[in-house]
Short mmCIF file of C-alpha atoms in Angstrom, two decimals:
data_model
loop_
_atom_site.label_atom_id
_atom_site.label_comp_id
_atom_site.label_asym_id
_atom_site.label_seq_id
_atom_site.Cartn_x
_atom_site.Cartn_y
_atom_site.Cartn_z
CA MET A 1 26.02 4.05 17.61
CA GLU A 2 22.33 3.38 17.99
CA LYS A 3 20.78 1.71 14.98
CA LYS A 4 17.47 2.89 13.57
CA VAL A 5 15.99 -0.23 11.98
CA VAL A 6 12.86 0.32 9.91
CA HIS A 7 11.61 -3.15 9.13
CA GLU A 8 9.70 -2.10 6.01
CA GLU A 9 12.85 -0.65 4.45
CA LEU A 10 15.15 -3.65 4.87
CA ASN A 11 14.27 -5.21 1.52
CA PHE A 12 15.82 -2.24 -0.32
CA GLN A 13 19.18 -3.81 0.47
CA ARG A 14 18.32 -7.26 -0.87
CA ASP A 15 19.60 -6.39 -4.35
CA ASP A 16 19.94 -3.54 -6.82
CA LYS A 17 16.56 -4.22 -8.45
CA MET A 18 14.69 -3.89 -5.17
CA ASN A 19 16.76 -0.87 -4.22
CA LEU A 20 15.26 1.04 -7.15
CA THR A 21 11.59 0.36 -6.39
CA MET A 22 9.08 1.90 -4.03
CA ILE A 23 8.17 -0.12 -0.95
CA PRO A 24 5.14 0.78 1.14
CA GLY A 25 5.75 1.95 4.66
CA LYS A 26 3.98 0.96 7.86
CA PHE A 27 1.02 3.28 7.35
CA ALA A 28 0.33 2.23 3.75
CA ARG A 29 0.54 -1.44 4.74
CA SER A 30 -1.76 -1.04 7.71
CA MET A 31 -4.37 0.68 5.54
CA ARG A 32 -4.48 -2.40 3.32
CA THR A 33 -6.06 -4.40 6.12
CA CYS A 34 -7.80 -1.57 8.02
CA LEU A 35 -11.41 -2.75 8.11
CA ILE A 36 -13.05 0.69 7.96
CA TRP A 37 -10.86 1.96 5.12
CA GLN A 38 -11.11 -1.30 3.22
CA PHE A 39 -14.89 -1.32 3.52
CA ILE A 40 -14.92 2.13 1.92
CA ARG A 41 -12.55 0.91 -0.80
CA PHE A 42 -14.73 -2.19 -1.27
CA VAL A 43 -17.70 0.02 -2.10
CA ILE A 44 -15.68 2.29 -4.41
CA ILE A 45 -13.94 -0.58 -6.26
CA ASN A 46 -17.27 -2.32 -6.78
CA ILE A 47 -18.81 0.82 -8.25
CA LYS A 48 -15.83 1.26 -10.58
CA MET A 49 -15.98 -2.38 -11.66
CA ILE A 50 -19.72 -2.21 -12.31
CA ILE A 51 -19.14 0.83 -14.54
CA VAL A 52 -16.43 -1.02 -16.50
CA VAL A 53 -18.66 -4.10 -16.81
CA GLY A 54 -21.49 -1.89 -18.00
CA LYS A 55 -19.30 -0.20 -20.61
CA SER A 56 -18.13 -3.60 -21.87
CA HIS A 57 -21.53 -5.13 -22.68
CA MET B 1 -35.59 -26.92 -35.61
CA ALA B 2 -31.97 -25.75 -35.59
CA ARG B 3 -29.14 -27.38 -33.72
CA VAL B 4 -26.38 -25.35 -32.09
CA VAL B 5 -23.32 -27.34 -31.11
CA VAL B 6 -20.95 -25.76 -28.60
CA LEU B 7 -17.49 -27.27 -28.28
CA GLY B 8 -16.22 -26.72 -24.76
CA GLY B 9 -17.81 -26.18 -21.36
CA GLY B 10 -15.52 -23.57 -19.84
CA VAL B 11 -16.39 -19.92 -19.23
CA ALA B 12 -16.96 -19.08 -22.92
CA GLY B 13 -18.66 -22.34 -23.92
CA HIS B 14 -20.84 -22.55 -20.83
CA THR B 15 -21.94 -18.93 -21.24
CA THR B 16 -22.74 -19.43 -24.93
CA ALA B 17 -24.65 -22.66 -24.37
CA THR B 18 -26.68 -21.54 -21.40
CA PHE B 19 -27.74 -18.23 -22.96
CA ALA B 20 -28.50 -19.90 -26.30
CA ALA B 21 -30.66 -22.50 -24.56
CA LYS B 22 -32.50 -19.79 -22.63
CA TRP B 23 -33.12 -17.57 -25.67
CA LEU B 24 -33.96 -20.36 -28.12
CA GLY B 25 -36.23 -22.33 -25.80
CA SER B 26 -37.30 -25.87 -26.57
CA GLN B 27 -37.94 -25.15 -30.26
CA HIS B 28 -34.26 -25.56 -31.02
CA GLU B 29 -31.49 -27.83 -29.80
CA VAL B 30 -28.32 -26.84 -27.95
CA VAL B 31 -25.62 -29.49 -27.59
CA VAL B 32 -22.47 -29.11 -25.51
CA VAL B 33 -19.46 -31.30 -26.27
CA THR B 34 -16.80 -31.18 -23.58
CA PRO B 35 -14.38 -33.86 -22.38
CA ASN B 36 -14.82 -32.92 -18.73
CA SER B 37 -17.67 -34.00 -16.50
CA LYS B 38 -17.18 -31.03 -14.19
CA TRP B 39 -17.20 -27.26 -14.53
CA ASN B 40 -14.22 -25.58 -12.88
CA TRP B 41 -14.03 -22.01 -11.60
CA ILE B 42 -10.39 -21.77 -12.61
CA PRO B 43 -9.51 -18.49 -10.79
CA SER B 44 -9.99 -20.26 -7.46
CA ASN B 45 -7.60 -23.09 -8.37
CA ILE B 46 -4.97 -20.81 -6.86
CA TRP B 47 -6.52 -21.39 -3.44
CA VAL B 48 -6.71 -25.15 -4.04
CA GLY B 49 -3.01 -25.01 -4.85
CA VAL B 50 -2.21 -23.67 -1.37
CA GLY B 51 -4.70 -25.85 0.49
CA GLN B 52 -7.20 -23.08 1.22
CA MET B 53 -9.98 -24.67 -0.84
CA THR B 54 -10.81 -28.20 -1.90
CA LYS B 55 -11.37 -29.44 -5.42
CA ASP B 56 -15.08 -29.85 -4.66
CA GLU B 57 -15.36 -26.17 -3.75
CA VAL B 58 -14.19 -25.05 -7.20
CA THR B 59 -15.95 -27.63 -9.37
CA PHE B 60 -19.44 -29.03 -9.90
CA ASP B 61 -21.03 -31.69 -12.12
CA LEU B 62 -22.21 -30.34 -15.47
CA ALA B 63 -24.77 -33.05 -16.28
CA PRO B 64 -27.54 -31.98 -13.86
CA VAL B 65 -27.10 -28.31 -14.79
CA TYR B 66 -27.42 -29.03 -18.50
CA GLN B 67 -30.38 -31.31 -17.85
CA LYS B 68 -32.10 -28.45 -16.02
CA ALA B 69 -31.34 -26.07 -18.91
CA GLY B 70 -32.54 -28.47 -21.59
CA ILE B 71 -29.05 -28.75 -23.08
CA GLU B 72 -27.86 -32.06 -24.48
CA PHE B 73 -24.52 -32.90 -22.88
CA LYS B 74 -22.00 -35.11 -24.62
CA GLN B 75 -18.93 -35.83 -22.52
CA ALA B 76 -16.53 -36.12 -25.39
CA LYS B 77 -13.73 -34.28 -27.13
CA ALA B 78 -14.11 -32.83 -30.60
CA VAL B 79 -11.73 -34.35 -33.11
CA SER B 80 -12.60 -32.73 -36.46
CA ILE B 81 -15.05 -30.48 -38.23
CA ASN B 82 -16.64 -31.06 -41.63
CA PRO B 83 -18.18 -27.65 -42.32
CA GLU B 84 -19.45 -28.74 -45.75
CA GLY B 85 -20.60 -32.19 -44.69
CA ASN B 86 -19.20 -35.13 -46.58
CA GLU B 87 -19.77 -36.92 -49.87
CA SER B 88 -23.00 -38.49 -48.67
CA SER B 89 -24.54 -35.42 -46.99
CA ASN B 90 -24.43 -31.64 -47.24
CA LYS B 91 -25.09 -31.28 -43.54
CA PRO B 92 -22.05 -29.98 -41.63
CA PHE B 93 -20.95 -32.09 -38.71
CA VAL B 94 -18.32 -32.38 -36.02
CA THR B 95 -16.70 -35.70 -35.18
CA ILE B 96 -16.41 -36.32 -31.48
CA GLU B 97 -14.76 -39.00 -29.36
CA TYR B 98 -16.39 -39.87 -26.06
CA THR B 99 -14.41 -39.63 -22.84
CA ILE B 100 -17.17 -40.77 -20.48
CA ALA B 101 -16.65 -44.13 -18.80
CA GLY B 102 -18.42 -46.89 -20.69
CA LYS B 103 -18.26 -45.10 -24.05
CA ALA B 104 -14.64 -43.93 -23.95
CA GLY B 105 -13.03 -44.02 -27.37
CA GLN B 106 -16.32 -44.32 -29.30
CA THR B 107 -16.76 -41.74 -32.04
CA GLU B 108 -19.87 -40.04 -33.38
CA ASN B 109 -20.66 -37.47 -36.05
CA VAL B 110 -22.81 -34.70 -34.57
CA GLU B 111 -24.57 -32.60 -37.20
CA TYR B 112 -25.03 -28.90 -36.61
CA ASP B 113 -26.61 -25.81 -38.05
CA TYR B 114 -24.35 -23.51 -36.03
CA LEU B 115 -21.07 -24.40 -34.38
CA VAL B 116 -19.39 -22.47 -31.60
CA ASN B 117 -15.79 -23.43 -30.95
CA ALA B 118 -15.05 -22.66 -27.31
CA THR B 119 -12.66 -25.49 -26.56
CA GLY B 120 -10.24 -23.37 -24.60
CA PRO B 121 -6.56 -24.20 -24.89
CA LYS B 122 -4.47 -27.30 -24.96
CA LEU B 123 -2.00 -27.03 -22.08
CA ASN B 124 1.09 -27.48 -24.21
CA PHE B 125 3.49 -28.89 -21.62
CA ALA B 126 5.33 -30.70 -24.42
CA ALA B 127 6.59 -27.37 -25.80
CA THR B 128 9.28 -27.31 -23.11
CA PRO B 129 11.30 -30.49 -22.63
CA GLY B 130 10.89 -31.70 -19.06
CA LEU B 131 7.87 -29.51 -18.33
CA GLY B 132 5.68 -32.36 -19.50
CA ASP B 133 4.72 -34.22 -22.63
CA ALA B 134 1.76 -34.70 -24.92
CA ASN B 135 -0.04 -36.46 -22.07
CA GLY B 136 0.27 -33.48 -19.76
CA LEU B 137 2.22 -32.30 -16.74
CA GLY B 138 5.67 -33.76 -16.08
CA GLU B 139 7.20 -34.93 -12.83
CA PHE B 140 9.54 -32.02 -12.07
CA THR B 141 7.14 -29.09 -11.73
CA VAL B 142 3.55 -28.51 -10.64
CA SER B 143 0.68 -26.57 -12.24
CA VAL B 144 -2.52 -24.85 -11.13
CA CYS B 145 -4.19 -24.90 -14.55
CA THR B 146 -6.75 -27.54 -13.56
CA ALA B 147 -8.29 -28.42 -10.21
CA ASP B 148 -6.48 -31.78 -10.19
CA HIS B 149 -3.18 -30.07 -10.94
CA ALA B 150 -3.83 -27.66 -8.09
CA VAL B 151 -4.51 -30.51 -5.65
CA HIS B 152 -1.18 -32.05 -6.66
CA ALA B 153 0.54 -28.66 -6.34
CA ASN B 154 -0.71 -28.30 -2.77
CA ASP B 155 0.48 -31.81 -1.88
CA GLU B 156 3.98 -30.87 -3.04
CA LEU B 157 3.79 -27.49 -1.31
CA GLN B 158 2.91 -29.11 2.01
CA LYS B 159 5.94 -31.41 1.65
CA SER B 160 8.15 -28.35 1.18
CA ILE B 161 6.61 -26.65 4.21
CA GLU B 162 7.29 -29.74 6.31
CA LYS B 163 10.92 -29.73 5.17
CA MET B 164 11.27 -26.07 6.15
CA LYS B 165 9.78 -26.78 9.57
CA LYS B 166 12.55 -29.34 10.00
CA GLY B 167 15.15 -26.70 9.17
CA GLN B 168 15.72 -27.44 5.48
CA ARG B 169 15.80 -24.34 3.22
CA GLN B 170 13.61 -24.46 0.13
CA LYS B 171 13.84 -22.59 -3.15
CA PHE B 172 10.56 -21.71 -4.87
CA LEU B 173 10.55 -20.91 -8.58
CA ILE B 174 7.19 -19.75 -9.95
CA GLY B 175 6.24 -18.27 -13.30
CA THR B 176 5.99 -19.21 -16.96
CA GLY B 177 7.47 -22.33 -18.50
CA HIS B 178 8.04 -21.05 -22.03
CA GLY B 179 8.75 -17.85 -23.93
CA MET B 180 5.26 -17.75 -25.45
CA CYS B 181 3.13 -18.29 -22.36
CA THR B 182 0.10 -16.33 -21.28
CA CYS B 183 -1.68 -16.37 -17.88
CA GLN B 184 1.09 -14.59 -15.98
CA GLY B 185 -1.67 -13.45 -13.63
CA ALA B 186 -2.27 -16.99 -12.36
CA ALA B 187 1.41 -17.48 -11.62
CA PHE B 188 1.51 -14.02 -10.00
CA GLU B 189 -1.37 -15.02 -7.71
CA TYR B 190 0.22 -18.33 -6.90
CA ILE B 191 3.60 -17.00 -5.87
CA PHE B 192 2.05 -14.44 -3.51
CA ASN B 193 -0.40 -16.95 -2.08
CA ILE B 194 2.50 -19.29 -1.36
CA GLU B 195 4.41 -16.42 0.23
CA HIS B 196 1.35 -15.62 2.37
CA GLU B 197 0.97 -19.26 3.42
CA LEU B 198 4.66 -19.56 4.29
CA ARG B 199 4.36 -16.54 6.57
CA LYS B 200 1.28 -18.06 8.21
CA ALA B 201 3.20 -21.31 8.73
CA GLY B 202 6.09 -19.38 10.28
CA VAL B 203 8.65 -20.60 7.74
CA ARG B 204 8.98 -17.62 5.39
CA ASP B 205 12.56 -17.04 6.49
CA MET B 206 13.45 -20.56 5.32
CA ALA B 207 12.27 -19.88 1.77
CA ASP B 208 13.99 -18.27 -1.20
CA MET B 209 11.38 -17.17 -3.69
CA LYS B 210 11.93 -16.28 -7.32
CA TRP B 211 9.66 -15.28 -10.16
CA ILE B 212 10.60 -16.26 -13.71
CA SER B 213 8.58 -14.89 -16.59
CA ASN B 214 8.54 -14.20 -20.31
CA GLU B 215 7.32 -10.64 -19.69
CA ALA B 216 9.69 -7.92 -20.86
CA PHE B 217 8.91 -6.08 -17.62
CA LEU B 218 7.17 -6.94 -14.38
CA GLY B 219 3.48 -6.06 -14.58
CA ASP B 220 3.14 -6.64 -18.33
CA PHE B 221 0.55 -9.42 -17.75
CA GLY B 222 0.33 -10.05 -21.50
CA MET B 223 -1.43 -6.72 -21.98
CA GLY B 224 1.64 -4.58 -22.46
CA GLY B 225 1.18 -3.47 -18.86
CA LEU B 226 -1.25 -0.74 -17.91
CA HIS B 227 -1.16 2.79 -16.59
CA MET B 228 -3.26 4.05 -13.75
CA LYS B 229 -3.83 7.20 -11.76
CA VAL B 230 -2.40 7.11 -8.25
CA GLY B 231 -1.81 10.04 -5.94
CA GLY B 232 -2.03 12.58 -8.73
CA TYR B 233 0.37 10.64 -10.99
CA VAL B 234 -0.30 8.34 -13.91
CA VAL B 235 2.06 5.42 -13.39
CA SER B 236 2.92 2.12 -15.03
CA SER B 237 1.92 -1.25 -13.58
CA LYS B 238 5.66 -2.01 -13.63
CA LEU B 239 6.15 0.27 -10.67
CA PHE B 240 3.42 -1.44 -8.70
CA ALA B 241 4.49 -4.97 -9.55
CA GLU B 242 8.11 -4.27 -8.64
CA SER B 243 6.94 -2.66 -5.44
CA LEU B 244 4.92 -5.71 -4.42
CA PHE B 245 7.75 -8.12 -5.26
CA SER B 246 10.20 -6.02 -3.27
CA GLU B 247 7.84 -5.64 -0.33
CA ARG B 248 7.37 -9.41 -0.13
CA GLY B 249 11.05 -10.18 -0.72
CA VAL B 250 10.45 -12.07 -3.96
CA ASP B 251 13.28 -11.91 -6.48
CA TRP B 252 12.45 -11.77 -10.20
CA LEU B 253 13.87 -12.77 -13.56
CA ILE B 254 12.05 -11.42 -16.59
CA GLY B 255 12.37 -11.75 -20.34
CA ALA B 256 13.06 -15.45 -19.81
CA HIS B 257 12.23 -18.33 -22.11
CA VAL B 258 12.40 -21.55 -20.10
CA ASN B 259 13.71 -24.05 -22.64
CA LYS B 260 14.31 -27.14 -20.53
CA VAL B 261 13.35 -28.46 -17.12
CA GLU B 262 15.10 -31.19 -15.18
CA ALA B 263 14.76 -32.45 -11.64
CA GLY B 264 15.34 -29.36 -9.49
CA LYS B 265 16.63 -27.20 -12.34
CA ALA B 266 15.15 -24.93 -15.02
CA HIS B 267 17.22 -23.82 -17.99
CA TYR B 268 16.40 -20.54 -19.68
CA GLU B 269 17.37 -18.06 -22.38
CA LEU B 270 17.09 -14.33 -21.76
CA LEU B 271 16.30 -11.49 -24.15
CA ASP B 272 19.99 -10.54 -24.25
CA GLY B 273 20.70 -14.01 -25.64
CA SER B 274 22.45 -15.30 -22.53
CA MET B 275 21.63 -18.75 -21.19
CA GLY B 276 21.24 -19.63 -17.55
CA GLU B 277 19.79 -22.08 -15.11
CA GLU B 278 17.88 -21.77 -11.89
CA ASP B 279 17.75 -24.41 -9.17
CA PHE B 280 14.52 -25.11 -7.32
CA ASP B 281 12.99 -27.37 -4.73
CA PHE B 282 9.42 -26.46 -5.69
CA SER B 283 8.39 -25.02 -9.02
CA MET B 284 5.09 -24.08 -10.63
CA LEU B 285 5.56 -23.10 -14.25
CA ILE B 286 2.57 -22.26 -16.44
CA PRO B 287 2.71 -24.07 -19.81
CA PRO B 288 2.12 -22.27 -23.11
CA PHE B 289 -1.31 -22.60 -24.68
CA ALA B 290 -2.11 -24.00 -28.12
CA GLY B 291 -5.28 -24.90 -29.96
CA VAL B 292 -6.67 -28.31 -29.05
CA GLY B 293 -5.66 -29.73 -32.42
CA LEU B 294 -9.02 -29.83 -34.19
CA LYS B 295 -8.84 -30.82 -37.85
CA ALA B 296 -11.14 -29.60 -40.60
CA TYR B 297 -12.12 -31.34 -43.84
CA ASN B 298 -14.11 -30.22 -46.85
CA LYS B 299 -16.83 -32.17 -48.61
CA THR B 300 -14.37 -34.34 -50.51
CA GLY B 301 -12.38 -35.13 -47.39
CA GLU B 302 -9.53 -32.78 -48.23
CA ASP B 303 -7.74 -31.32 -45.21
CA ILE B 304 -8.71 -27.63 -44.85
CA THR B 305 -7.35 -27.17 -41.33
CA ALA B 306 -5.08 -24.33 -42.49
CA THR B 307 -8.12 -22.51 -43.91
CA VAL B 308 -10.18 -22.72 -40.74
CA PHE B 309 -7.46 -22.52 -38.11
CA ALA B 310 -4.37 -20.37 -37.58
CA PRO B 311 -1.00 -22.18 -37.33
CA ASN B 312 -1.24 -22.13 -33.52
CA GLY B 313 -4.44 -24.19 -33.72
CA PHE B 314 -6.86 -21.41 -32.78
CA MET B 315 -9.84 -20.74 -35.04
CA LYS B 316 -9.70 -17.85 -37.49
CA VAL B 317 -12.43 -15.26 -37.00
CA ASP B 318 -13.16 -11.76 -38.30
CA ALA B 319 -9.77 -10.36 -37.23
CA ASP B 320 -7.22 -8.72 -39.52
CA TYR B 321 -4.49 -11.35 -39.70
CA THR B 322 -2.33 -9.41 -42.14
CA PRO B 323 1.23 -9.54 -40.77
CA LYS B 324 2.41 -6.02 -39.92
CA PRO B 325 4.96 -4.36 -37.68
CA TYR B 326 4.13 -3.35 -34.12
CA ALA B 327 3.96 0.34 -35.05
CA GLU B 328 1.07 -0.40 -37.41
CA TRP B 329 -1.03 -2.49 -35.02
CA LYS B 330 -4.49 -1.06 -34.51
CA ALA B 331 -7.44 -1.74 -32.26
CA SER B 332 -9.44 -2.44 -35.41
CA ASP B 333 -7.26 -5.52 -36.06
CA TRP B 334 -9.17 -7.29 -33.31
CA PRO B 335 -12.30 -9.32 -34.08
CA ARG B 336 -15.78 -7.99 -33.38
CA THR B 337 -18.22 -10.82 -34.14
CA TYR B 338 -15.99 -13.93 -33.86
CA GLN B 339 -17.54 -15.38 -37.02
CA ASN B 340 -15.30 -17.62 -39.11
CA PRO B 341 -14.63 -15.87 -42.44
CA SER B 342 -14.90 -19.07 -44.51
CA TYR B 343 -17.94 -20.67 -42.89
CA LYS B 344 -20.49 -18.18 -41.62
CA ASN B 345 -22.23 -20.69 -39.35
CA MET B 346 -19.07 -21.19 -37.29
CA PHE B 347 -17.92 -18.96 -34.47
CA ALA B 348 -15.11 -19.11 -31.92
CA ALA B 349 -15.27 -17.75 -28.38
CA GLY B 350 -12.82 -17.32 -25.52
CA ILE B 351 -9.31 -18.67 -25.85
CA ALA B 352 -10.31 -20.70 -28.93
CA PHE B 353 -10.29 -17.71 -31.30
CA ALA B 354 -7.05 -16.78 -33.01
CA PRO B 355 -5.94 -13.28 -31.99
CA PRO B 356 -4.55 -11.12 -34.82
CA HIS B 357 -1.31 -10.56 -32.93
CA ILE B 358 -0.10 -10.24 -29.38
CA ILE B 359 -0.91 -7.20 -27.23
CA SER B 360 2.49 -6.70 -25.59
CA LYS B 361 5.32 -5.26 -27.61
CA PRO B 362 6.86 -8.16 -29.56
CA MET B 363 10.29 -9.14 -28.29
CA SER B 364 12.80 -11.77 -29.20
CA SER B 365 16.24 -12.65 -27.92
CA VAL B 366 19.32 -11.74 -29.91
CA ASN B 367 19.33 -15.42 -30.93
CA GLY B 368 15.92 -14.90 -32.54
CA THR B 369 13.87 -16.74 -29.92
CA PRO B 370 10.51 -15.02 -29.44
CA ILE B 371 10.06 -14.16 -25.78
CA ASN B 372 6.80 -12.33 -25.20
CA PRO B 373 3.49 -13.05 -23.54
CA THR B 374 0.57 -14.10 -25.72
CA PRO B 375 -2.72 -12.24 -25.20
CA PRO B 376 -4.97 -13.19 -22.27
CA ARG B 377 -8.51 -14.07 -23.38
CA THR B 378 -9.81 -15.63 -20.19
CA GLY B 379 -12.36 -14.66 -17.58
CA MET B 380 -14.50 -11.61 -18.23
CA PRO B 381 -13.61 -11.25 -21.95
CA SER B 382 -14.40 -14.94 -22.48
CA GLY B 383 -17.79 -14.57 -20.85
CA ILE B 384 -18.68 -11.39 -22.74
CA ILE B 385 -17.58 -12.88 -26.07
CA GLY B 386 -19.52 -16.08 -25.33
CA LYS B 387 -22.68 -14.11 -24.63
CA ALA B 388 -22.28 -11.97 -27.79
CA VAL B 389 -21.81 -15.11 -29.90
CA ALA B 390 -24.89 -16.70 -28.32
CA HIS B 391 -26.82 -13.54 -29.20
CA SER B 392 -25.63 -13.65 -32.81
CA VAL B 393 -26.40 -17.33 -33.27
CA CYS B 394 -29.89 -16.95 -31.78
CA ASP B 395 -30.61 -13.96 -34.03
CA LEU B 396 -29.38 -15.84 -37.08
CA ILE B 397 -31.67 -18.74 -36.23
CA LYS B 398 -34.68 -16.54 -35.53
CA ASN B 399 -34.20 -13.83 -38.18
CA GLY B 400 -32.25 -15.53 -40.93
CA ASP B 401 -28.86 -14.91 -42.50
CA LYS B 402 -29.26 -11.14 -42.60
CA ALA B 403 -29.61 -10.83 -38.84
CA HIS B 404 -27.34 -8.30 -37.18
CA LEU B 405 -24.34 -9.91 -35.53
CA HIS B 406 -23.51 -8.81 -32.01
CA GLU B 407 -20.09 -7.35 -31.36
CA ALA B 408 -17.65 -7.67 -28.49
CA SER B 409 -14.25 -6.38 -29.51
CA MET B 410 -11.52 -6.70 -26.90
CA ALA B 411 -10.42 -3.25 -28.03
CA GLU B 412 -13.73 -1.82 -26.78
CA MET B 413 -14.18 -4.09 -23.79
CA GLY B 414 -12.86 -3.71 -20.28
CA ALA B 415 -11.88 -6.40 -17.84
CA ALA B 416 -12.03 -6.60 -14.11
CA CYS B 417 -9.24 -8.67 -12.66
CA VAL B 418 -8.71 -9.54 -9.03
CA ALA B 419 -5.35 -11.14 -8.35
CA SER B 420 -5.18 -12.74 -4.95
CA ALA B 421 -2.05 -12.09 -2.92
CA GLY B 422 -3.12 -14.19 0.07
CA LYS B 423 -6.35 -15.64 1.46
CA GLY B 424 -7.90 -14.61 4.77
CA VAL B 425 -11.09 -12.77 5.76
CA PHE B 426 -9.14 -10.20 7.77
CA SER B 427 -5.53 -10.83 6.70
CA GLY B 428 -5.94 -11.53 2.98
CA THR B 429 -5.04 -9.11 0.23
CA ALA B 430 -5.59 -8.94 -3.49
CA ALA B 431 -4.76 -6.60 -6.32
CA ALA B 432 -8.10 -5.37 -7.64
CA MET B 433 -7.68 -4.04 -11.16
CA THR B 434 -9.81 -2.91 -14.01
CA VAL B 435 -8.46 -2.21 -17.44
CA TYR B 436 -10.38 -0.43 -20.18
CA PRO B 437 -10.07 -1.44 -22.91
CA VAL B 438 -8.19 -4.75 -22.73
CA VAL B 439 -6.47 -4.09 -26.06
CA PRO B 440 -4.99 -0.59 -25.99
CA ASP B 441 -6.33 1.83 -28.57
CA PHE B 442 -3.69 4.50 -29.13
CA GLU B 443 -5.84 6.32 -31.68
CA LYS B 444 -8.64 6.85 -29.18
CA TYR B 445 -6.45 7.18 -26.09
CA PRO B 446 -3.11 8.64 -27.23
CA GLY B 447 -0.55 8.23 -24.47
CA THR B 448 -1.45 5.14 -22.50
CA GLY B 449 -3.80 3.51 -25.04
CA ARG B 450 -6.44 3.18 -22.34
CA ASP B 451 -8.98 5.29 -20.48
CA THR B 452 -7.27 6.08 -17.19
CA ASP B 453 -10.62 6.98 -15.63
CA TYR B 454 -11.53 3.30 -15.83
CA THR B 455 -8.10 1.68 -15.59
CA PHE B 456 -7.00 1.39 -12.01
CA GLY B 457 -5.53 -0.98 -9.48
CA GLU B 458 -4.92 -1.21 -5.77
CA ILE B 459 -3.92 -3.82 -3.23
CA GLY B 460 -5.88 -4.50 -0.12
CA LEU B 461 -8.32 -6.57 1.86
CA ALA B 462 -11.21 -5.17 -0.20
CA GLY B 463 -9.77 -6.90 -3.26
CA HIS B 464 -9.69 -10.19 -1.38
CA TRP B 465 -13.31 -9.79 -0.35
CA ILE B 466 -14.26 -9.12 -3.97
CA LYS B 467 -12.38 -12.18 -5.22
CA HIS B 468 -14.02 -14.33 -2.56
CA ILE B 469 -17.49 -13.01 -3.40
CA LEU B 470 -16.86 -13.51 -7.13
CA HIS B 471 -16.00 -17.15 -6.42
CA TYR B 472 -19.45 -17.83 -4.98
CA LEU B 473 -21.24 -15.50 -7.38
CA PHE B 474 -19.89 -17.08 -10.57
CA ILE B 475 -20.38 -20.64 -9.36
CA TYR B 476 -23.96 -19.68 -8.44
CA LYS B 477 -24.43 -18.23 -11.92
CA ALA B 478 -22.81 -21.20 -13.68
CA LYS B 479 -25.17 -23.56 -11.84
CA LEU B 480 -28.05 -21.55 -13.35
CA ASN B 481 -29.56 -20.87 -9.96
CA PRO B 482 -32.49 -18.39 -9.76
CA GLY B 483 -31.55 -14.96 -11.09
CA TRP B 484 -28.38 -16.21 -12.84
CA THR B 485 -28.91 -13.96 -15.84
CA LEU B 486 -28.77 -10.89 -13.60
CA ILE B 487 -25.14 -11.57 -12.73
CA PRO B 488 -22.97 -9.99 -15.43
CA GLU B 489 -20.18 -11.89 -17.12
#
């Protein structure tokens, strides 16, 4: 029988605690270091943080 | 001429002193008393602890900065406060003991008109046998609480990495070293930075990694956790923390009070009352915090420490310290002006103020051992409180006793937090989070206690860039370089 190994899903079998969580797949992980997407997120996060800083002073 | 004495040169004390000096000008005196000669950007100690930064990159000498600002710098530790003066003088004063070479051990009484207690915490390693003693860190574990500790931590980490390269498996145990610790975020950053470095070194498969913490659930962070909007859902930080731990293959043990540490072994008690032990080859356990042990005396020399300070050693301020059950806790319990209720010319800022109660739901084991995180008061809240206190003190000096006091309640203040999960311009990641307000207000925000429009978190390279930029930005600001006041706390 041919195995279908999905590397990102292997940790589900480490123990019961990990089996009951959500683990990001390949796409979600790649977006975390995708330069274009992360630049966009950088701008958005900064705007959000500036608003929170502004509300706190 | 009035004299403002600031005890402590960390985020809160440095912010208070530098703004007070700027707003008061040369007509009044600002004195800083701190035992350290250097300022330390503590959030970056994490990177020193994994060898990605040097001690010099996260510290700088305070003396030239204070000279530039017109602040008198006394490298000394505060020992006691006489808020009414003594039998020979009505002038309040603080007794200090010098730590600078050449004057070490000498004491001096420094008179003040206004006192700001921003000493930060005592790292109470002695609270857990084996974690350390009254003199500091012990021999079995490492710490990243100071730059020197972080340098030592990295030395030990590199030894472990070398062992793994030679084929020897290593067990890493990272987290909190007592049931009443705070600063879970620092330990969280450290464990994921180690994990990142082990992968870079090609030895991740030789490491067993485990998190041990006094949090009742992963992602509590001493704030009772937080809820954020993601993908159309409002979800708990627990889900995200467990996801990250699972993704990186890091096991976890929560609700744990570490009660003893030996060579290669940590003993703990869990919320269910069971006892256990965890072996390790490398362990970084954050110690609990306590007040620095300042004493207070009245005019006749009678000890009034219990009047000025809470039992944990932190200074009482305008909080509601009435003991009450969790269900009755309110946002209004939290202080607004940080003025001492007994002596109106004394304030406390940052970690040095006594919180009215914890933020997380109080928990204790079936044996009665309290196991819950104490409230975080570091970073952005410390800076904002320090600035508000500086404002109040300056207004009191300029406008008299009826001046309006500035307010900075943690129940109306947000915090931006960037928790590094690995350093690298293109490969690094960090959890960028904001929480608003820090102390949940369930009357204003029924449900989550916070405004979910301004409480969010996500992991990615952008967070790492932000953390890296903040490192340079805040050191630039702390050095009082041109435009420093434009950079918010």
